[in-house]
Backbone as CSV, one residue per row, in Angstrom:
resi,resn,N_x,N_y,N_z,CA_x,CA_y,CA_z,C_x,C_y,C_z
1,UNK,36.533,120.750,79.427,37.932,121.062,79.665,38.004,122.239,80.635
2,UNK,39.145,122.282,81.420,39.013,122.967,82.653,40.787,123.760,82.716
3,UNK,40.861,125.154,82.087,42.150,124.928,82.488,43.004,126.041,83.624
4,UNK,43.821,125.094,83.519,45.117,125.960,84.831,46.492,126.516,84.592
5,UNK,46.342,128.027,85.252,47.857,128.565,84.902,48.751,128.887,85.499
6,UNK,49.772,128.345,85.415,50.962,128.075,86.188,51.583,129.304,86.499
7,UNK,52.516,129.735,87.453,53.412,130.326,87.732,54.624,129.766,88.115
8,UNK,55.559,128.850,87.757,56.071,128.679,88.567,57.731,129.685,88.998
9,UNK,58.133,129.231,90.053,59.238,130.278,90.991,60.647,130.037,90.634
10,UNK,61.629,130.716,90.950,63.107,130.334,90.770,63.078,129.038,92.267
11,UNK,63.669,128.097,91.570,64.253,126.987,92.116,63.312,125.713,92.120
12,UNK,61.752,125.981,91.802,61.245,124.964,91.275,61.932,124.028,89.897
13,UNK,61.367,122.968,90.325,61.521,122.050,89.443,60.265,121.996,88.841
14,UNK,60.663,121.767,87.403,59.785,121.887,86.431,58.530,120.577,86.707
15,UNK,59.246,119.386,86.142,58.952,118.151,86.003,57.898,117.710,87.450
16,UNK,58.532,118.004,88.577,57.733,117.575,89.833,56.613,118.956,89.931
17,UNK,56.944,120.107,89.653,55.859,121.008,89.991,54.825,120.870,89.611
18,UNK,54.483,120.373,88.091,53.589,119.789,86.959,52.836,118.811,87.437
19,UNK,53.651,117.548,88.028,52.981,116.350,88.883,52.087,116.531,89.913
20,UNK,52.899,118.181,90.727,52.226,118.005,92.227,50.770,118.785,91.938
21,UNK,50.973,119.749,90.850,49.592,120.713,90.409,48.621,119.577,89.805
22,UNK,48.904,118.680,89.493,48.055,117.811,88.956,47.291,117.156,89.929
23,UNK,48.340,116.670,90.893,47.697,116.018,92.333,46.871,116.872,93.335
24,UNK,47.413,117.902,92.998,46.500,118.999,94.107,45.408,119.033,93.708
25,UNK,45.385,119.297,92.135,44.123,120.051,91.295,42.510,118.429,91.517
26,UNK,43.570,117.122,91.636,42.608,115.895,91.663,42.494,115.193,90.039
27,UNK,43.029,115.954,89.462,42.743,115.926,88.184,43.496,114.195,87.890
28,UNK,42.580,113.477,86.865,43.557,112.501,86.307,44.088,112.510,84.697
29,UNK,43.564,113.492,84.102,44.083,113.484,82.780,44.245,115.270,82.454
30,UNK,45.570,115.373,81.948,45.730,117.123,81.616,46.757,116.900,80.555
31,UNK,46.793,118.103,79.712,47.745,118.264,78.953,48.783,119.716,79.039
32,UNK,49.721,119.751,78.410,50.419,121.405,78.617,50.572,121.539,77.448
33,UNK,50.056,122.819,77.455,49.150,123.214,76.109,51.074,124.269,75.790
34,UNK,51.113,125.305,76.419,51.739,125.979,76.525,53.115,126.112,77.878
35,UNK,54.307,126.479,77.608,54.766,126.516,78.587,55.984,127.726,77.775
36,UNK,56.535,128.869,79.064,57.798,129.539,78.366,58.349,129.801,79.897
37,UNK,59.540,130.863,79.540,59.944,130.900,80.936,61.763,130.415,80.879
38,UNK,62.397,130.530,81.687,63.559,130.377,81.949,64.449,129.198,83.273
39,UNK,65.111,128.759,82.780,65.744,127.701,83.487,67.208,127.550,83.542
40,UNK,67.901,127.346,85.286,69.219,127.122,85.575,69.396,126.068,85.155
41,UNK,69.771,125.296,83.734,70.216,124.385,83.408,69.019,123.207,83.913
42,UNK,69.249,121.988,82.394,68.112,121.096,82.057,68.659,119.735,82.018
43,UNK,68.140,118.870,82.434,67.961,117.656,81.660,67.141,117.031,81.257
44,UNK,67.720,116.481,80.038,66.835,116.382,78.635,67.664,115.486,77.978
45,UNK,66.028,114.081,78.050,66.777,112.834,77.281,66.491,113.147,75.549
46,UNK,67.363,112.769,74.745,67.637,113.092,72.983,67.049,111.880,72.534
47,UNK,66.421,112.011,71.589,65.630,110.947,71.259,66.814,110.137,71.021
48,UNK,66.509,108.700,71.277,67.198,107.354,71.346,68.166,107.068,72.578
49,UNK,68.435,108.308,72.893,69.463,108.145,74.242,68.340,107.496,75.564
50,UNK,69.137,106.921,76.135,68.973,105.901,77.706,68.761,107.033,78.854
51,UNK,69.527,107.946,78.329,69.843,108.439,79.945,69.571,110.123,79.417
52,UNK,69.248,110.877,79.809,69.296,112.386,79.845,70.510,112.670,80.283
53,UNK,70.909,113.886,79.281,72.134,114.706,79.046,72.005,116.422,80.249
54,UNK,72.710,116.991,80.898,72.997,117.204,81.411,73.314,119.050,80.895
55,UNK,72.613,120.240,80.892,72.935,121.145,79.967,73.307,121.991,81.182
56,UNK,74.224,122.269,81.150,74.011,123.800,82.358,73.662,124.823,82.255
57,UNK,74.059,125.998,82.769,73.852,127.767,82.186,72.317,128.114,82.235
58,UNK,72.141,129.485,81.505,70.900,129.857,81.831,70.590,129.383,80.489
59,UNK,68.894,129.131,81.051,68.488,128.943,79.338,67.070,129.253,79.539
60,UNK,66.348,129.515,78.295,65.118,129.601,78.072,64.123,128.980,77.395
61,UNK,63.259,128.785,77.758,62.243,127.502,77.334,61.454,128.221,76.109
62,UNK,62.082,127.365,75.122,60.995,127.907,73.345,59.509,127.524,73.768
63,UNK,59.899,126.353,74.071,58.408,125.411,73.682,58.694,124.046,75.087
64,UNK,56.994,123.993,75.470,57.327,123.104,76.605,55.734,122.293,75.906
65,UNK,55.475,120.929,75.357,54.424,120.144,75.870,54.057,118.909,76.515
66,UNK,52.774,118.639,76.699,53.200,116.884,76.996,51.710,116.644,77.232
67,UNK,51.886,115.647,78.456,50.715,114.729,78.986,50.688,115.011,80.284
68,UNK,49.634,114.926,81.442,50.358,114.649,82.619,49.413,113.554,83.148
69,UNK,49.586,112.986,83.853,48.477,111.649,84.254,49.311,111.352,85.779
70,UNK,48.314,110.685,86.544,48.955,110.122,87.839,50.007,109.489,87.481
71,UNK,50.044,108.736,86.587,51.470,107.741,86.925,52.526,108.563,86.204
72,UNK,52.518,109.575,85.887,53.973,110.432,85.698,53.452,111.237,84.424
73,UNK,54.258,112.540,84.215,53.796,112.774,83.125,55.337,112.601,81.859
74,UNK,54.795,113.127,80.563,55.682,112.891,79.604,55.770,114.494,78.551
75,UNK,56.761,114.783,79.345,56.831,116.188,78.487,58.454,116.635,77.677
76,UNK,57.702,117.317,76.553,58.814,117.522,75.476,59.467,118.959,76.033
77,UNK,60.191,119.526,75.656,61.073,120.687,76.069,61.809,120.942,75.032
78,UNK,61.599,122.255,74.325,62.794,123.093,73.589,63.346,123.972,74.460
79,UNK,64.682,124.560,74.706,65.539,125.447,75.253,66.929,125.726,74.066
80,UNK,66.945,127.254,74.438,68.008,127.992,74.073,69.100,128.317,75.034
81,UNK,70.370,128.229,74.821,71.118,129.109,75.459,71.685,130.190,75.533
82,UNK,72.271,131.102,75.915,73.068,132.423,75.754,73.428,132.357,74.651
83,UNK,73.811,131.221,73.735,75.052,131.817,72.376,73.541,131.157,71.496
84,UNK,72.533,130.633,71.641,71.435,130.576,70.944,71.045,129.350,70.509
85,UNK,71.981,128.375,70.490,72.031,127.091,70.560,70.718,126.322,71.091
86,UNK,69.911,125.171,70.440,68.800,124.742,70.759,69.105,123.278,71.157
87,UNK,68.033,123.168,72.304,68.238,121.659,72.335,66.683,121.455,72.581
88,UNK,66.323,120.005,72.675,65.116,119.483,72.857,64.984,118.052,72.974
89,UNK,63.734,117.397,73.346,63.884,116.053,73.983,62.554,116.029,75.068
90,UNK,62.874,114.921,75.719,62.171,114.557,76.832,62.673,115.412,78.343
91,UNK,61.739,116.157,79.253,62.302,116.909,79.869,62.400,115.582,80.933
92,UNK,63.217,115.966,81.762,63.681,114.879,83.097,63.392,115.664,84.109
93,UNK,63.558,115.172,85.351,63.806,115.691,86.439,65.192,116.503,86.609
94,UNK,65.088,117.994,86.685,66.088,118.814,87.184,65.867,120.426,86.020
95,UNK,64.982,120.268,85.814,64.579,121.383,84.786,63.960,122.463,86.210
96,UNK,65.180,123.226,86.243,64.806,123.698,87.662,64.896,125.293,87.198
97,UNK,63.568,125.844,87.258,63.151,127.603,87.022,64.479,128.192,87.820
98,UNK,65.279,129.414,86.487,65.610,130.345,87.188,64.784,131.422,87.424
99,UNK,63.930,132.245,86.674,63.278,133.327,87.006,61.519,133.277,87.122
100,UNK,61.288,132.406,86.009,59.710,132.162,86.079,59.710,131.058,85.323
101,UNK,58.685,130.040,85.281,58.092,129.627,84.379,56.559,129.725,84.240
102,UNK,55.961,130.235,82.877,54.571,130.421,83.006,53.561,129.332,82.041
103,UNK,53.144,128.487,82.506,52.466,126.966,82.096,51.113,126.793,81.950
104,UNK,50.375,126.674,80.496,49.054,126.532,80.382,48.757,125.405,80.388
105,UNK,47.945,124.942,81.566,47.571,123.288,81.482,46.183,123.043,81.048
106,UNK,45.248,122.330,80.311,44.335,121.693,79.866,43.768,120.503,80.656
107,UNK,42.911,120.449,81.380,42.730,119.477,81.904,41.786,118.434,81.767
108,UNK,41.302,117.434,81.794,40.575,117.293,81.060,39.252,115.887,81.918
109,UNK,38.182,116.841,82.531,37.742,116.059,83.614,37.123,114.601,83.474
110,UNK,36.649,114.395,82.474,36.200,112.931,81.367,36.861,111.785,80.938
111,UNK,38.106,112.108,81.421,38.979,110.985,81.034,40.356,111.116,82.205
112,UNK,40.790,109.590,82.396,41.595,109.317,83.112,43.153,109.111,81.855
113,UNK,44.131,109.517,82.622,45.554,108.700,81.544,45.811,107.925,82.544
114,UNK,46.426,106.822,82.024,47.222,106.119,82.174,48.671,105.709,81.865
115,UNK,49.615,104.901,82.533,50.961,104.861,81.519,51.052,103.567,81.713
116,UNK,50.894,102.619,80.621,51.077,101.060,80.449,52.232,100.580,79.746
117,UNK,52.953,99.598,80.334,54.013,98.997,79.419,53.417,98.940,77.858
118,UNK,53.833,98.943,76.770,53.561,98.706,75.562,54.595,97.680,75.014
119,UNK,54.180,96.835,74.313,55.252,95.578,74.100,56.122,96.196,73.034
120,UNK,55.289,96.527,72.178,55.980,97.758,70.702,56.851,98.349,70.741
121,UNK,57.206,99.218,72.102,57.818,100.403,72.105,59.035,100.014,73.392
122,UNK,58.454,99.245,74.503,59.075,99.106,75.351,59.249,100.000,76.225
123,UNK,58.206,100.858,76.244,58.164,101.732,77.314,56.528,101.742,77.822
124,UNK,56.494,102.505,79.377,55.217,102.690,79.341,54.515,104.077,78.420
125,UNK,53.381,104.077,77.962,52.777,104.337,76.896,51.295,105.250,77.452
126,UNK,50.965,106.190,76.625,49.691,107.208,77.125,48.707,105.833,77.054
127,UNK,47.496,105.942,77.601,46.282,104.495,77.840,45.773,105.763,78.307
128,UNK,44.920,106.234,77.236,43.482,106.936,77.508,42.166,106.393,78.123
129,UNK,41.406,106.858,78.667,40.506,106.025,79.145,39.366,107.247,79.425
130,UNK,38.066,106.836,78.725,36.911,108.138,79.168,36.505,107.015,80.604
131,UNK,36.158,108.367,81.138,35.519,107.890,82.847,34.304,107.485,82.232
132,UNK,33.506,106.698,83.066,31.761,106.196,83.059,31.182,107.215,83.721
């Protein structure tokens, strides 16, 4: 295991910054071990919902984990807001840093992820795979 620590900037996006450090790094299988840090408003699908909900304001990231693999990654997100209010879910695209975000990634050079349709679930699905 090999790991990497994030900085990321005001106006990054969370979701794509994660993807592109993955692509830079070559890596095909990582996890985010850790993530905190602050964000101009999130979206974040609620479990069972279709579509991600839409939060504005400043907020701060409790807890960030997931997967990341070439074909996209899949990460969870807790956030607070000013009056203290929690939300959480699947982070989406637009989880965009207001001041920092600071991200411990795990990487993991022995194994590839994958994301495969699953008939079960109806979504695509983690497909671990150790390299030869």
């Amino acid at each position: 295991m090999r790991t990497l620590v994030l900085r990321l900037n005001p106006g990054d996006d969370l979701r794509a910054s994660l993807d592109a450090a993955l692509k830079q790094g070559g890596a095909e299988a990582a996890f985010v071990v850790s993530g905190i840090g602050s964000l101009r408003g999130a979206s974040i699908r609620f479990a069972g919902a279709e579509t991600p909900a839409r939060i504005e304001g400043d907020l701060e990231i409790l807890t960030l984990a997931g997967s990341l693999s070439p074909d996209g990654s899949h990460l969870h997100i807790g956030v607070s807001d000013a009056e203290g209010r929690v939300f959480g879910g699947h982070a989406a695209p637009g989880c965009v840093v207001r001041t920092t975000a600071e991200i411990l990634v795990a990487e993991l050079p022995g194994w590839r992820f994958a994301r495969e349709h699953d008939p079960l679930t109806g979504y695509a699905e983690l497909s671990p795979r150790r390299k030869s």
